[in-house]
PDB file of C-alpha atoms and ligand atoms in Angstrom:
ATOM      1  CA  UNK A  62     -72.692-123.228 222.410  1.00 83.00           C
ATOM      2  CA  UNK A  63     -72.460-121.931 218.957  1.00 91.00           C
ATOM      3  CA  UNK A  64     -69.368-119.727 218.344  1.00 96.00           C
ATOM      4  CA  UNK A  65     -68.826-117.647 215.369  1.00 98.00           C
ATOM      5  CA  UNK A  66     -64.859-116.910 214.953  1.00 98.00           C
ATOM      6  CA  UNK A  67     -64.096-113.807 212.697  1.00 98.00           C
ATOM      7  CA  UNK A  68     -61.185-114.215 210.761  1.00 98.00           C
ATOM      8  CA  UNK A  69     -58.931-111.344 208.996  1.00 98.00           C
ATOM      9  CA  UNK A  70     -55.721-109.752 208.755  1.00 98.00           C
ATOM     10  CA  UNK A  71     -56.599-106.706 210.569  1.00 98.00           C
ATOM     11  CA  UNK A  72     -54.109-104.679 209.316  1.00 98.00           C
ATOM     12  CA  UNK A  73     -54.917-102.976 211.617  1.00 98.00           C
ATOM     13  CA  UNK A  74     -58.584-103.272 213.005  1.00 98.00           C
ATOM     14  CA  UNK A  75     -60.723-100.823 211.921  1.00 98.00           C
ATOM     15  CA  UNK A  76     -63.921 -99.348 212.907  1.00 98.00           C
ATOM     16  CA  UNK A  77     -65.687-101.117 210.099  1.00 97.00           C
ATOM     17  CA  UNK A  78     -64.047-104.498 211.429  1.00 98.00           C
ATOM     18  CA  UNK A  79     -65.513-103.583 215.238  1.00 98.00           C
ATOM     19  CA  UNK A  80     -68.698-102.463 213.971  1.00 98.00           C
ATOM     20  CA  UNK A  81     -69.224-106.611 212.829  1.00 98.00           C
ATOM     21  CA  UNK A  82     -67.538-107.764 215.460  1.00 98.00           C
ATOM     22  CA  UNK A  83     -70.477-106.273 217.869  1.00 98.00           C
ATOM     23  CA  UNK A  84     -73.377-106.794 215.516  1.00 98.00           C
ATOM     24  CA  UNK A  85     -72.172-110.623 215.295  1.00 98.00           C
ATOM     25  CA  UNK A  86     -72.085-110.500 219.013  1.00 97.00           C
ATOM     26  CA  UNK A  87     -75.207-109.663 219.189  1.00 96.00           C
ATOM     27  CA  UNK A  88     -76.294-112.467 217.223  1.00 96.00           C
ATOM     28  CA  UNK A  89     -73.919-115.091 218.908  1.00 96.00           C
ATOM     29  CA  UNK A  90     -72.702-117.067 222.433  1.00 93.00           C
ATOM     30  CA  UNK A  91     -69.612-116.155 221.562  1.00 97.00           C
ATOM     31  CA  UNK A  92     -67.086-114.402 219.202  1.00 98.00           C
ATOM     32  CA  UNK A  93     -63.113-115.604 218.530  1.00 98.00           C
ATOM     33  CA  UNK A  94     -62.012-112.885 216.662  1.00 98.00           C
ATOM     34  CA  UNK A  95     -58.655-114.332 214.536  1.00 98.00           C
ATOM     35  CA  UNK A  96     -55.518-112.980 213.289  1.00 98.00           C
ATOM     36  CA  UNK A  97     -54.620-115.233 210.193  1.00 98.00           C
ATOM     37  CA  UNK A  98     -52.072-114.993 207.273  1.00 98.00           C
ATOM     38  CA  UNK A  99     -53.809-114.225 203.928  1.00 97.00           C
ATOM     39  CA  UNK A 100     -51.138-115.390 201.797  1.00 96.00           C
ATOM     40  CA  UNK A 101     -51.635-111.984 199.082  1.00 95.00           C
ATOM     41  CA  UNK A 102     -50.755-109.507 201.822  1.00 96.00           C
ATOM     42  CA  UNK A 103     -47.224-108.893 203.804  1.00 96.00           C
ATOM     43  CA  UNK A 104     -48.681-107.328 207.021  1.00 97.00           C
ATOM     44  CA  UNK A 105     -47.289-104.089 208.199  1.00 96.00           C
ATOM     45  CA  UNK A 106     -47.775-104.423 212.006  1.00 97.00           C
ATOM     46  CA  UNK A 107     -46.994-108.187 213.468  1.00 97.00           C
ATOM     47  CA  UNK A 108     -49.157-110.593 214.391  1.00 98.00           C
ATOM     48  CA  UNK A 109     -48.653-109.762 218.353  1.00 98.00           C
ATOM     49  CA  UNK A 110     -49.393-106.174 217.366  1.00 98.00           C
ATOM     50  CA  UNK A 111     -52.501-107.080 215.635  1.00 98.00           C
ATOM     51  CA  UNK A 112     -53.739-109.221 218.408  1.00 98.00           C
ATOM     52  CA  UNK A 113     -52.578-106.962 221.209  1.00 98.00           C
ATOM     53  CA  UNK A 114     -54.595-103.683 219.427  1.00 98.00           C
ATOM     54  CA  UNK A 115     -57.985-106.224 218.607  1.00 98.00           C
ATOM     55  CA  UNK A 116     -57.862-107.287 222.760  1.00 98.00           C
ATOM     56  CA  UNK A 117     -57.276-103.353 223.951  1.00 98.00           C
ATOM     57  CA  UNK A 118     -60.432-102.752 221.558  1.00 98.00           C
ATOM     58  CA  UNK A 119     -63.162-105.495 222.675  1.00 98.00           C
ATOM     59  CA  UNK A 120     -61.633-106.337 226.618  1.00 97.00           C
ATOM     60  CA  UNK A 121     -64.620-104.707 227.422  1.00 97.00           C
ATOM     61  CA  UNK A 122     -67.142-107.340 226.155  1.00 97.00           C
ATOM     62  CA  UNK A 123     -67.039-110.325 227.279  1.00 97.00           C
ATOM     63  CA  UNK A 124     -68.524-112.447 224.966  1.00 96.00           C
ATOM     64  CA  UNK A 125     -65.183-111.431 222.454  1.00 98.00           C
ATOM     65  CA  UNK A 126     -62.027-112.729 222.809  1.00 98.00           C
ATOM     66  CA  UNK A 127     -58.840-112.864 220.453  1.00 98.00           C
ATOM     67  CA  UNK A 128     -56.705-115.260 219.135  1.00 98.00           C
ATOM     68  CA  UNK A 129     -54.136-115.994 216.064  1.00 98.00           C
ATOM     69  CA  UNK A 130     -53.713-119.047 213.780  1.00 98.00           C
ATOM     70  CA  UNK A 131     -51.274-119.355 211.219  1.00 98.00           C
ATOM     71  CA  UNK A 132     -52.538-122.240 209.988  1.00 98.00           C
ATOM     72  CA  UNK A 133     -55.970-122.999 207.563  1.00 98.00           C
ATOM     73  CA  UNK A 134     -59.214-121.396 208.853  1.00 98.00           C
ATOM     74  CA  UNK A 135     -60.946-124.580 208.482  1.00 97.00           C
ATOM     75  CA  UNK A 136     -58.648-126.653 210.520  1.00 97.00           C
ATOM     76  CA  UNK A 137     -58.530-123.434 213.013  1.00 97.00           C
ATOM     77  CA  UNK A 138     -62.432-123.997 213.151  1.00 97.00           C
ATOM     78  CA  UNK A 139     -61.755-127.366 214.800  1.00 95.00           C
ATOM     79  CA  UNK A 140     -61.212-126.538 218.034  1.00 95.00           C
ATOM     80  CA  UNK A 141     -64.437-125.251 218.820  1.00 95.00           C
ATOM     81  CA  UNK A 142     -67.455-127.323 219.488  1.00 90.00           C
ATOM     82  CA  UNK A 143     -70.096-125.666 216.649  1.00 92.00           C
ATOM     83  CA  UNK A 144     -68.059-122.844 215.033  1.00 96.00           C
ATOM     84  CA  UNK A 145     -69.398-120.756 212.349  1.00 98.00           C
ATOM     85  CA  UNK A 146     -67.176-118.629 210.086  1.00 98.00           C
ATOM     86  CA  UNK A 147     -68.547-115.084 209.470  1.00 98.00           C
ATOM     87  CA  UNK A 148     -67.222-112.553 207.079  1.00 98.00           C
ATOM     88  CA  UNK A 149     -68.158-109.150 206.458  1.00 96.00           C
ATOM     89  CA  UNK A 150     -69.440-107.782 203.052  1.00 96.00           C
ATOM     90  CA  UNK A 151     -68.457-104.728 202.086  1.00 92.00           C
ATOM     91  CA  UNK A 152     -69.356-105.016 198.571  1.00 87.00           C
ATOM     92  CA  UNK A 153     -70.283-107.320 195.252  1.00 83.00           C
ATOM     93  CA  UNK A 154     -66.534-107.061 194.583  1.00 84.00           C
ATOM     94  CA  UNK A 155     -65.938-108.497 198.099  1.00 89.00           C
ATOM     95  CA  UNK A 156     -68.235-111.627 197.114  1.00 93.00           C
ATOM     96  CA  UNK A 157     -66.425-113.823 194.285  1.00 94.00           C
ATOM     97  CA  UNK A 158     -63.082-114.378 196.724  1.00 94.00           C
ATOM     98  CA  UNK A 159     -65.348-114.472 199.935  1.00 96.00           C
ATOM     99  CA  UNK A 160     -67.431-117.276 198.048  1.00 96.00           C
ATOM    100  CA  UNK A 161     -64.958-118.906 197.028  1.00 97.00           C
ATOM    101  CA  UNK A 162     -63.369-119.469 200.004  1.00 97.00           C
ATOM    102  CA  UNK A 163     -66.591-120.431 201.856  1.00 98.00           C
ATOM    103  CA  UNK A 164     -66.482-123.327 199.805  1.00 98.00           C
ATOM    104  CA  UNK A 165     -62.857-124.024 199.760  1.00 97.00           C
ATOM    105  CA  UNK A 166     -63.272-124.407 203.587  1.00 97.00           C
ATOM    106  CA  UNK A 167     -66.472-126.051 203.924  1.00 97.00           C
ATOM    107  CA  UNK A 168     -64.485-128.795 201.082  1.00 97.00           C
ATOM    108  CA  UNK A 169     -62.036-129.339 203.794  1.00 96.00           C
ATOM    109  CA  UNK A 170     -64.193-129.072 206.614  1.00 96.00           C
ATOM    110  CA  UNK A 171     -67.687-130.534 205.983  1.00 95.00           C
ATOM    111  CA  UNK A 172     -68.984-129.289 209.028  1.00 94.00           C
ATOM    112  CA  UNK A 173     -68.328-125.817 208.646  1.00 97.00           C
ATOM    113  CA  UNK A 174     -70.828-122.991 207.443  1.00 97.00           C
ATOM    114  CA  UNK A 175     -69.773-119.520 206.406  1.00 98.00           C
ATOM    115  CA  UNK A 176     -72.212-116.708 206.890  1.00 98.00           C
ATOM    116  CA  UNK A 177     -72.326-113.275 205.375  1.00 97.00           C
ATOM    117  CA  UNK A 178     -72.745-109.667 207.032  1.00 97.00           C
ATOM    118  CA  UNK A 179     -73.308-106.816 205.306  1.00 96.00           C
ATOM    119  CA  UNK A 180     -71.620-104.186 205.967  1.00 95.00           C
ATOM    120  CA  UNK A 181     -72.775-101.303 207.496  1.00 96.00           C
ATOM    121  CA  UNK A 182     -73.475 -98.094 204.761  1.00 95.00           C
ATOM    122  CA  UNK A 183     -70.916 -95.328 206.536  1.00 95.00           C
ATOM    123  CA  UNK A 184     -68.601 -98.335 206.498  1.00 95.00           C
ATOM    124  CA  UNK A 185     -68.016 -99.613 203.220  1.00 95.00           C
ATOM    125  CA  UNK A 186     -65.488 -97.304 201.979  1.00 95.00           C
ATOM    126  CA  UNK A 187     -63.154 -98.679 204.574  1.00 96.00           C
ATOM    127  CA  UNK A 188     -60.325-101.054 204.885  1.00 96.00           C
ATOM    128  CA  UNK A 189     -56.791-101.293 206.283  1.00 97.00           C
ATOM    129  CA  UNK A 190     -54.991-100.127 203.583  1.00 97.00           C
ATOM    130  CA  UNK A 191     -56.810 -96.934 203.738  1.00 97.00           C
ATOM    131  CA  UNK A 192     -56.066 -96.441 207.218  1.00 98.00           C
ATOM    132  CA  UNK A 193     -52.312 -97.171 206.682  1.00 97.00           C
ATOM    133  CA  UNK A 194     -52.228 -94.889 204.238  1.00 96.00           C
ATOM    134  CA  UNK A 195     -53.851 -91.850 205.968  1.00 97.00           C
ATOM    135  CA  UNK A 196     -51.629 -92.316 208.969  1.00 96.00           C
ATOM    136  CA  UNK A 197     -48.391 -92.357 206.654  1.00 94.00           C
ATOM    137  CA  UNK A 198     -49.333 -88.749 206.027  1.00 93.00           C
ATOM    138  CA  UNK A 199     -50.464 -88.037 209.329  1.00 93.00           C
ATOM    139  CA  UNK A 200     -54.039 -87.354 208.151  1.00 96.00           C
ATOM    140  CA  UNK A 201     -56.937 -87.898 211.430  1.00 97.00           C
ATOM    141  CA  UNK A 202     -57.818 -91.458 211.134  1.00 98.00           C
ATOM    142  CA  UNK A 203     -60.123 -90.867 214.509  1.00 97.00           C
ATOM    143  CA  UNK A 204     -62.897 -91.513 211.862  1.00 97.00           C
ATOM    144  CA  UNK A 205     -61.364 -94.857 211.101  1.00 98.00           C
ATOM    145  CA  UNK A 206     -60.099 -97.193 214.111  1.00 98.00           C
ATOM    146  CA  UNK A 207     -61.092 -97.224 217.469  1.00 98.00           C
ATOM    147  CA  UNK A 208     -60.217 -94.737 219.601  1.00 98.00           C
ATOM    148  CA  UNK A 209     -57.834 -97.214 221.512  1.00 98.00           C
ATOM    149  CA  UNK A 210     -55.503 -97.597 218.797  1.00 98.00           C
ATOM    150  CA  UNK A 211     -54.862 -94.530 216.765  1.00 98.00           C
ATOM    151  CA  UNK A 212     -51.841 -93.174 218.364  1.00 97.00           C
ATOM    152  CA  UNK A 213     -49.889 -96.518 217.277  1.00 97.00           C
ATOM    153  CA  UNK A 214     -51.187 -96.830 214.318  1.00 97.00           C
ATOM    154  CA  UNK A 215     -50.178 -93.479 213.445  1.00 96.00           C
ATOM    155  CA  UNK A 216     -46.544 -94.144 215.318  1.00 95.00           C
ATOM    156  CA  UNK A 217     -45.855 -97.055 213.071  1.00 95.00           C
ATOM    157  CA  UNK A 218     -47.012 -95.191 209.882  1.00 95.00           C
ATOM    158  CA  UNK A 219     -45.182 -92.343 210.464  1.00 91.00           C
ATOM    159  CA  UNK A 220     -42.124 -94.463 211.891  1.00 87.00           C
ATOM    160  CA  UNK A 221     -42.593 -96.767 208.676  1.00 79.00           C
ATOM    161  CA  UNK A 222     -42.559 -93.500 205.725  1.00 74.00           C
ATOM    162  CA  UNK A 223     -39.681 -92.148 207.571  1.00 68.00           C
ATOM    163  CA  UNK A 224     -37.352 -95.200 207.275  1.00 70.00           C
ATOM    164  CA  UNK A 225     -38.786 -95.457 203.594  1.00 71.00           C
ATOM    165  CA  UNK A 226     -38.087 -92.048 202.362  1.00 69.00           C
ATOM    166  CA  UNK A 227     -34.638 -92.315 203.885  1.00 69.00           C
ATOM    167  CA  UNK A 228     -33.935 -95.382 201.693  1.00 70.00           C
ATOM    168  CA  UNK A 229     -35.219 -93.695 198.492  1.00 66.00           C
ATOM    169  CA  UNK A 230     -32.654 -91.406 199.100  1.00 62.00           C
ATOM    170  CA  UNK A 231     -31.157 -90.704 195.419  1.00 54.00           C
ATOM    171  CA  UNK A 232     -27.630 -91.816 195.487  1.00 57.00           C
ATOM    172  CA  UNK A 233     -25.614 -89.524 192.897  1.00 57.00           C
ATOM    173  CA  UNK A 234     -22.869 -90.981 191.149  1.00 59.00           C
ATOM    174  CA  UNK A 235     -19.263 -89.881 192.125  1.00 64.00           C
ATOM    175  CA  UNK A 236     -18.141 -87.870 189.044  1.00 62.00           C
ATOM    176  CA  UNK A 237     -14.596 -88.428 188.296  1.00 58.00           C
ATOM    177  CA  UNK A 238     -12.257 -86.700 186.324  1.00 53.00           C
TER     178      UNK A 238
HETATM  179  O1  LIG B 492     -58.796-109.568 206.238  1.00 62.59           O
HETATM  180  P1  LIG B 492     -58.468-110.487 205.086  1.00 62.59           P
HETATM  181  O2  LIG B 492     -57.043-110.297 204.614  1.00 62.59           O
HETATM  182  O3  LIG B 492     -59.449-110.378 203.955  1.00 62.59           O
HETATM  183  O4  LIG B 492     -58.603-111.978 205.674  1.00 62.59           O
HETATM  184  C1  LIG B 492     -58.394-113.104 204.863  1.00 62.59           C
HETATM  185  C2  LIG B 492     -58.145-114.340 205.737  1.00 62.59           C
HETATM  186  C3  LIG B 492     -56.944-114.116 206.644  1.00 62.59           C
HETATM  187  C4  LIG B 492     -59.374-114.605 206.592  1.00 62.59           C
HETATM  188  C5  LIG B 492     -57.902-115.561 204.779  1.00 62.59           C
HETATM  189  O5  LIG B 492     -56.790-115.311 203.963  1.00 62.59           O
HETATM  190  C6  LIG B 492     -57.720-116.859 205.544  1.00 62.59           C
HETATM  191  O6  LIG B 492     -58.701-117.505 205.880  1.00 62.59           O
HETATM  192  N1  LIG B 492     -56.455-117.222 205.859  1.00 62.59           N
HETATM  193  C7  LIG B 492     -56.126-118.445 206.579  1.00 62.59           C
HETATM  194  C8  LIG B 492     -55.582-119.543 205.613  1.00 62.59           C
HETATM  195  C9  LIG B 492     -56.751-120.162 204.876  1.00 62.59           C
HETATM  196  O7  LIG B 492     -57.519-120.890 205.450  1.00 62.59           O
HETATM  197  N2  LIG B 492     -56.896-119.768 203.578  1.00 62.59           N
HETATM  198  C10 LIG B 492     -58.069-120.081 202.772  1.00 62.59           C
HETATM  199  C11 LIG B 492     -58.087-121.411 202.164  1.00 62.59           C
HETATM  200  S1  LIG B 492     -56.824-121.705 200.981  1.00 62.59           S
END
């Protein structure tokens, strides 16, 4: 059975992120969608939050499930009898990293094959950070993540700027005389 894991940070999942999940689906046995460290980005919601809002979002299909690895994608990969990595495409300047990593992991892991999905058109405007930064300012992100997860994303965004702003609180200094 051929199984196509989807890795990411998922930041938190977005619509763009389900919208490959299902089209993958579509395509394969079965999809292992992945929570995984990417080692430029300090994640704003843990790694059981991530998982636990990616499983609310796909429990209804079957074929998905959801896991986490903090370890290499290509050693991840091992555990499954004929994985295949797929990564979404949002645009050229997603590419030269993407590539790049394809062949980083199929260097440490011979037996594993990356494949490419575009991105769909209304979606490639989107990403995480976008989201994160709509809900600081409590801005409708409905357009953006599933429906399942908006009200915490927008908890922990608001909860998040609140604690910031109070520790950007200018501290005068004490005149004395
Ligand atoms: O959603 P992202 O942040 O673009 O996902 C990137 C991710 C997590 C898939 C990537 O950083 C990754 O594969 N991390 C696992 C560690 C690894 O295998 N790194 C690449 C080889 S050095």
């Amino acid at each position: 059975m051929k199984t196509a894991i989807y890795p990411g940070s998922f930041d938190p999942i977005t619509l763009g992120h389900l919208d490959i999940i299902l089209r993958v689906a579509s395509v394969f046995d079965k999809v292992v969608v992945c929570v995984m460290v990417n080692a430029g980005k300090r994640p704003h919601f843990t790694e059981e939050q991530r998982v636990d809002m990616i499983r609310r979002v796909v429990e209804k299909y079957p074929k998905i499930t959801v896991d986490s690895s903090s370890g290499l994608l290509a050693e991840y990969s091992k555990k499954y009898e004929q994985p295949v990595v797929v990564k979404g495409l949002r645009a050229m300047s997603d590419f030269e990293s993407e590539f790049q990593m394809a062949l980083i992991n199929k260097r440490i892991n011979p037996d594993l094959d990356t494949l490419f999905m575009a991105s769909s058109e209304k979606y490639t405007y989107l990403s995480s950070s976008l989201v994160r930064e709509l809900a600081e300012y409590a801005a409708d992100i409905s357009e953006f993540v599933p429906a399942e997860i908006i009200s915490e994303v927008t908890n922990k965004m608001q909860s998040g700027r609140i604690t910031r702003s109070k520790n950007k609180q200018i501290q005068y200094p004490v005149m004395t005389e």
